[in-house]
Amino acid sequence: MTKTKIITLIGALLLGLTSAFAQNAHFTNSGVIEYEKSVNMFALLKKQVDQYKDDSWLEQAYDSYRKNQPQFKKLKSTLSFSDNKAQFVPVEAEESRMFFSNNAMVNQNNTIFTDYNAGTFINQKSVFEETFLVKDSTRKINWKITDETRDIAGYTCRRANAIILDSVYVVAFYTERIPTSGGPESFSGLPGMILGVALPHENISWFATKVTESVVDAKALTPPKKGKPTDNKGLLKTLNSAMKDWGNWGQTYWKAFLI
């Protein structure tokens, strides 16, 4: 047998194995994903303190927090999905009366229903003491897919990078074994479910801790109904108007409510 025929035979065998693997691969089309949001409080709060270096009281409050509180705050949420629709729901955490506990970056502000086929979402968003019902098209994210992989909740995930809101760097990990093009919060647009998201410069991440494959009735995934109706432009206008004189604090809150 010539060298060319051997190479051709090996190529055919590899192609056959790849095809067989693809045919036998198991895909999860319906179920519930449990996410854990992790916030590096020390890093997040240090940035705020550094903005006001002349405020000795704020520095003292920060030092007290470091001595008495854990570095990472953990919050839970779930994403139920079926028939290319999903419902993201935060799990209510115990109320904290600690100083810094009302930071918008830390809180979970969104309950989101997304129809990925239609490319639309409905988000019940808490902004301070007010609730908005934001209806609009899903966010378009210009993802750059890489060759890096990572195992998350038993799924091999591929890494993708992006920039949102002009300056927020996002690292996401998605799996094609869950074909729904969704993810936690408003992150979506990859060829599979996002099981991990990190905002390195914002000191926040969301990673799946458990994926439960189960029959989820798509009709049970119902959009939230509570809140003042608006869309993305309306929400942005409201935030800009409310925070125009807030300086650096305003930028922090603006970013938190739009992520």
GROMACS .gro file of C-alpha atoms in nm:
model
  259
    1MET     CA    1   0.000   0.000   0.000
    2THR     CA    2   0.138   0.338  -0.096
    3LYS     CA    3   0.196   0.621   0.150
    4THR     CA    4  -0.080   0.826  -0.014
    5LYS     CA    5  -0.334   0.544   0.025
    6ILE     CA    6  -0.237   0.498   0.392
    7ILE     CA    7  -0.289   0.868   0.463
    8THR     CA    8  -0.623   0.858   0.282
    9LEU     CA    9  -0.732   0.550   0.481
   10ILE     CA   10  -0.635   0.710   0.814
   11GLY     CA   11  -0.823   1.026   0.719
   12ALA     CA   12  -1.134   0.825   0.634
   13LEU     CA   13  -1.114   0.637   0.965
   14LEU     CA   14  -1.080   0.960   1.164
   15LEU     CA   15  -1.372   1.116   0.977
   16GLY     CA   16  -1.581   0.810   1.050
   17LEU     CA   17  -1.495   0.821   1.420
   18THR     CA   18  -1.580   1.192   1.437
   19SER     CA   19  -1.913   1.132   1.264
   20ALA     CA   20  -1.995   0.842   1.495
   21PHE     CA   21  -1.911   1.052   1.802
   22ALA     CA   22  -2.133   1.337   1.679
   23GLN     CA   23  -2.422   1.097   1.620
   24ASN     CA   24  -2.389   0.943   1.966
   25ALA     CA   25  -2.318   1.264   2.159
   26HIS     CA   26  -2.587   1.347   2.413
   27PHE     CA   27  -2.740   1.696   2.403
   28THR     CA   28  -2.935   1.860   2.685
   29ASN     CA   29  -3.230   2.052   2.546
   30SER     CA   30  -3.431   2.112   2.862
   31GLY     CA   31  -3.349   2.152   3.228
   32VAL     CA   32  -3.239   2.381   3.510
   33ILE     CA   33  -2.895   2.534   3.565
   34GLU     CA   34  -2.789   2.659   3.907
   35TYR     CA   35  -2.542   2.948   3.902
   36GLU     CA   36  -2.330   3.103   4.172
   37LYS     CA   37  -2.245   3.471   4.146
   38SER     CA   38  -1.916   3.550   4.317
   39VAL     CA   39  -1.814   3.907   4.401
   40ASN     CA   40  -1.465   3.993   4.525
   41MET     CA   41  -1.580   4.246   4.784
   42PHE     CA   42  -1.232   4.348   4.894
   43ALA     CA   43  -1.129   4.444   4.539
   44LEU     CA   44  -1.464   4.604   4.456
   45LEU     CA   45  -1.475   4.818   4.768
   46LYS     CA   46  -1.109   4.917   4.749
   47LYS     CA   47  -1.183   5.083   4.414
   48GLN     CA   48  -1.458   5.288   4.576
   49VAL     CA   49  -1.241   5.388   4.870
   50ASP     CA   50  -0.957   5.493   4.637
   51GLN     CA   51  -1.194   5.737   4.467
   52TYR     CA   52  -1.225   5.926   4.794
   53LYS     CA   53  -0.875   5.909   4.947
   54ASP     CA   54  -0.939   6.209   5.171
   55ASP     CA   55  -1.235   6.040   5.340
   56SER     CA   56  -1.079   5.877   5.647
   57TRP     CA   57  -1.418   5.751   5.770
   58LEU     CA   58  -1.470   5.555   5.448
   59GLU     CA   59  -1.122   5.406   5.480
   60GLN     CA   60  -1.200   5.297   5.836
   61ALA     CA   61  -1.527   5.139   5.725
   62TYR     CA   62  -1.340   4.948   5.455
   63ASP     CA   63  -1.075   4.824   5.702
   64SER     CA   64  -1.351   4.708   5.938
   65TYR     CA   65  -1.520   4.522   5.654
   66ARG     CA   66  -1.197   4.341   5.564
   67LYS     CA   67  -1.150   4.228   5.923
   68ASN     CA   68  -1.504   4.106   5.981
   69GLN     CA   69  -1.641   3.988   5.645
   70PRO     CA   70  -1.541   3.721   5.390
   71GLN     CA   71  -1.356   3.834   5.078
   72PHE     CA   72  -1.611   3.681   4.839
   73LYS     CA   73  -1.985   3.728   4.853
   74LYS     CA   74  -2.180   3.438   4.701
   75LEU     CA   75  -2.526   3.466   4.550
   76LYS     CA   76  -2.745   3.202   4.384
   77SER     CA   77  -2.966   3.204   4.074
   78THR     CA   78  -3.133   2.955   3.839
   79LEU     CA   79  -3.189   2.937   3.465
   80SER     CA   80  -3.474   2.713   3.347
   81PHE     CA   81  -3.470   2.643   2.973
   82SER     CA   82  -3.675   2.457   2.715
   83ASP     CA   83  -3.773   2.498   2.349
   84ASN     CA   84  -3.511   2.773   2.304
   85LYS     CA   85  -3.669   2.984   2.578
   86ALA     CA   86  -3.525   3.053   2.922
   87GLN     CA   87  -3.614   3.214   3.252
   88PHE     CA   88  -3.338   3.354   3.475
   89VAL     CA   89  -3.439   3.400   3.840
   90PRO     CA   90  -3.217   3.518   4.128
   91VAL     CA   91  -3.247   3.331   4.455
   92GLU     CA   92  -3.327   3.581   4.727
   93ALA     CA   93  -3.039   3.618   4.971
   94GLU     CA   94  -3.056   3.707   5.337
   95GLU     CA   95  -3.071   4.081   5.388
   96SER     CA   96  -2.743   4.229   5.507
   97ARG     CA   97  -2.724   4.546   5.714
   98MET     CA   98  -2.350   4.580   5.672
   99PHE     CA   99  -2.214   4.902   5.526
  100PHE     CA  100  -2.140   4.855   5.153
  101SER     CA  101  -2.410   4.584   5.131
  102ASN     CA  102  -2.633   4.796   4.904
  103ASN     CA  103  -2.372   4.815   4.627
  104ALA     CA  104  -2.554   4.776   4.294
  105MET     CA  105  -2.275   4.557   4.154
  106VAL     CA  106  -2.333   4.310   4.436
  107ASN     CA  107  -2.710   4.291   4.425
  108GLN     CA  108  -2.904   4.073   4.182
  109ASN     CA  109  -3.130   4.315   4.002
  110ASN     CA  110  -3.279   4.110   3.716
  111THR     CA  111  -3.549   3.849   3.656
  112ILE     CA  112  -3.535   3.777   3.283
  113PHE     CA  113  -3.746   3.582   3.034
  114THR     CA  114  -3.576   3.533   2.696
  115ASP     CA  115  -3.710   3.393   2.371
  116TYR     CA  116  -3.396   3.311   2.172
  117ASN     CA  117  -3.590   3.223   1.856
  118ALA     CA  118  -3.755   3.564   1.851
  119GLY     CA  119  -3.442   3.741   1.978
  120THR     CA  120  -3.637   3.923   2.252
  121PHE     CA  121  -3.633   3.950   2.631
  122ILE     CA  122  -3.847   4.084   2.914
  123ASN     CA  123  -3.651   4.193   3.220
  124GLN     CA  124  -3.801   4.282   3.557
  125LYS     CA  125  -3.523   4.510   3.680
  126SER     CA  126  -3.488   4.661   4.027
  127VAL     CA  127  -3.328   5.006   4.029
  128PHE     CA  128  -3.305   5.129   4.388
  129GLU     CA  129  -3.666   5.154   4.509
  130GLU     CA  130  -3.822   5.135   4.162
  131THR     CA  131  -3.900   4.835   3.939
  132PHE     CA  132  -3.889   4.852   3.559
  133LEU     CA  133  -4.025   4.604   3.306
  134VAL     CA  134  -3.777   4.628   3.020
  135LYS     CA  135  -3.885   4.476   2.686
  136ASP     CA  136  -3.643   4.478   2.394
  137SER     CA  137  -3.423   4.276   2.159
  138THR     CA  138  -3.152   4.057   2.308
  139ARG     CA  139  -2.809   4.214   2.340
  140LYS     CA  140  -2.584   4.168   2.037
  141ILE     CA  141  -2.238   4.070   2.159
  142ASN     CA  142  -1.941   4.044   1.924
  143TRP     CA  143  -1.787   3.728   2.069
  144LYS     CA  144  -1.434   3.613   1.981
  145ILE     CA  145  -1.421   3.234   2.025
  146THR     CA  146  -1.088   3.083   2.134
  147ASP     CA  147  -0.938   2.733   2.156
  148GLU     CA  148  -0.920   2.738   2.537
  149THR     CA  149  -1.149   2.494   2.719
  150ARG     CA  150  -1.260   2.444   3.078
  151ASP     CA  151  -1.477   2.188   3.257
  152ILE     CA  152  -1.780   2.343   3.429
  153ALA     CA  153  -2.049   2.139   3.605
  154GLY     CA  154  -1.949   1.828   3.410
  155TYR     CA  155  -1.950   1.995   3.067
  156THR     CA  156  -1.648   2.077   2.853
  157CYS     CA  157  -1.681   2.445   2.768
  158ARG     CA  158  -1.502   2.665   2.514
  159ARG     CA  159  -1.389   3.017   2.598
  160ALA     CA  160  -1.509   3.332   2.421
  161ASN     CA  161  -1.416   3.696   2.486
  162ALA     CA  162  -1.603   4.021   2.424
  163ILE     CA  163  -1.644   4.386   2.517
  164ILE     CA  164  -1.985   4.519   2.624
  165LEU     CA  165  -2.095   4.872   2.719
  166ASP     CA  166  -1.789   5.001   2.532
  167SER     CA  167  -1.543   4.910   2.808
  168VAL     CA  168  -1.651   4.604   3.010
  169TYR     CA  169  -1.432   4.303   2.930
  170VAL     CA  170  -1.622   3.971   2.937
  171VAL     CA  171  -1.489   3.615   2.945
  172ALA     CA  172  -1.749   3.344   2.883
  173PHE     CA  173  -1.740   2.964   2.867
  174TYR     CA  174  -2.010   2.783   2.669
  175THR     CA  175  -2.096   2.423   2.584
  176GLU     CA  176  -2.243   2.300   2.256
  177ARG     CA  177  -2.388   2.000   2.443
  178ILE     CA  178  -2.661   2.238   2.560
  179PRO     CA  179  -2.772   2.385   2.224
  180THR     CA  180  -2.976   2.672   2.371
  181SER     CA  181  -2.786   2.993   2.294
  182GLY     CA  182  -2.838   3.145   2.639
  183GLY     CA  183  -2.670   3.209   2.969
  184PRO     CA  184  -2.697   3.383   3.307
  185GLU     CA  185  -2.831   3.738   3.331
  186SER     CA  186  -2.843   3.888   2.977
  187PHE     CA  187  -2.541   3.703   2.835
  188SER     CA  188  -2.616   3.502   2.520
  189GLY     CA  189  -2.530   3.474   2.151
  190LEU     CA  190  -2.282   3.185   2.152
  191PRO     CA  191  -2.336   2.846   1.979
  192GLY     CA  192  -2.439   2.680   2.305
  193MET     CA  193  -2.531   2.752   2.666
  194ILE     CA  194  -2.298   2.979   2.864
  195LEU     CA  195  -2.208   2.805   3.190
  196GLY     CA  196  -1.949   3.056   3.307
  197VAL     CA  197  -1.907   3.433   3.282
  198ALA     CA  198  -1.634   3.648   3.438
  199LEU     CA  199  -1.596   4.025   3.434
  200PRO     CA  200  -1.230   4.037   3.547
  201HIS     CA  201  -1.206   4.415   3.581
  202GLU     CA  202  -1.538   4.434   3.766
  203ASN     CA  203  -1.438   4.152   4.008
  204ILE     CA  204  -1.758   3.953   3.940
  205SER     CA  205  -1.831   3.610   3.795
  206TRP     CA  206  -2.121   3.370   3.739
  207PHE     CA  207  -2.045   2.997   3.713
  208ALA     CA  208  -2.279   2.701   3.695
  209THR     CA  209  -2.256   2.470   3.994
  210LYS     CA  210  -2.512   2.215   3.875
  211VAL     CA  211  -2.700   2.127   3.556
  212THR     CA  212  -3.014   1.918   3.600
  213GLU     CA  213  -3.152   1.769   3.280
  214SER     CA  214  -3.528   1.750   3.315
  215VAL     CA  215  -3.850   1.808   3.126
  216VAL     CA  216  -3.937   2.175   3.157
  217ASP     CA  217  -4.270   2.276   3.006
  218ALA     CA  218  -4.194   2.578   2.788
  219LYS     CA  219  -4.539   2.714   2.877
  220ALA     CA  220  -4.429   2.730   3.240
  221LEU     CA  221  -4.154   2.976   3.145
  222THR     CA  222  -4.358   3.290   3.188
  223PRO     CA  223  -4.240   3.650   3.141
  224PRO     CA  224  -4.242   3.874   3.450
  225LYS     CA  225  -4.523   4.127   3.457
  226LYS     CA  226  -4.441   4.368   3.739
  227GLY     CA  227  -4.278   4.704   3.674
  228LYS     CA  228  -4.289   5.032   3.484
  229PRO     CA  229  -4.286   4.947   3.110
  230THR     CA  230  -3.984   5.069   2.913
  231ASP     CA  231  -3.719   4.954   2.666
  232ASN     CA  232  -3.339   4.976   2.662
  233LYS     CA  233  -3.337   5.335   2.537
  234GLY     CA  234  -3.593   5.441   2.795
  235LEU     CA  235  -3.401   5.278   3.078
  236LEU     CA  236  -3.075   5.438   2.964
  237LYS     CA  237  -3.241   5.780   2.949
  238THR     CA  238  -3.378   5.735   3.301
  239LEU     CA  239  -3.040   5.628   3.443
  240ASN     CA  240  -2.852   5.910   3.270
  241SER     CA  241  -3.097   6.167   3.402
  242ALA     CA  242  -3.093   6.033   3.758
  243MET     CA  243  -2.715   5.999   3.784
  244LYS     CA  244  -2.584   6.291   3.580
  245ASP     CA  245  -2.445   6.464   3.890
  246TRP     CA  246  -2.316   6.154   4.070
  247GLY     CA  247  -1.963   6.157   3.929
  248ASN     CA  248  -1.769   5.830   3.969
  249TRP     CA  249  -2.040   5.682   4.188
  250GLY     CA  250  -2.286   5.737   3.906
  251GLN     CA  251  -2.065   5.554   3.657
  252THR     CA  252  -2.043   5.254   3.891
  253TYR     CA  253  -2.418   5.232   3.938
  254TRP     CA  254  -2.486   5.300   3.568
  255LYS     CA  255  -2.266   5.010   3.471
  256ALA     CA  256  -2.417   4.779   3.735
  257PHE     CA  257  -2.775   4.838   3.618
  258LEU     CA  258  -2.689   4.791   3.249
  259ILE     CA  259  -2.477   4.474   3.276
   0.00000   0.00000   0.00000
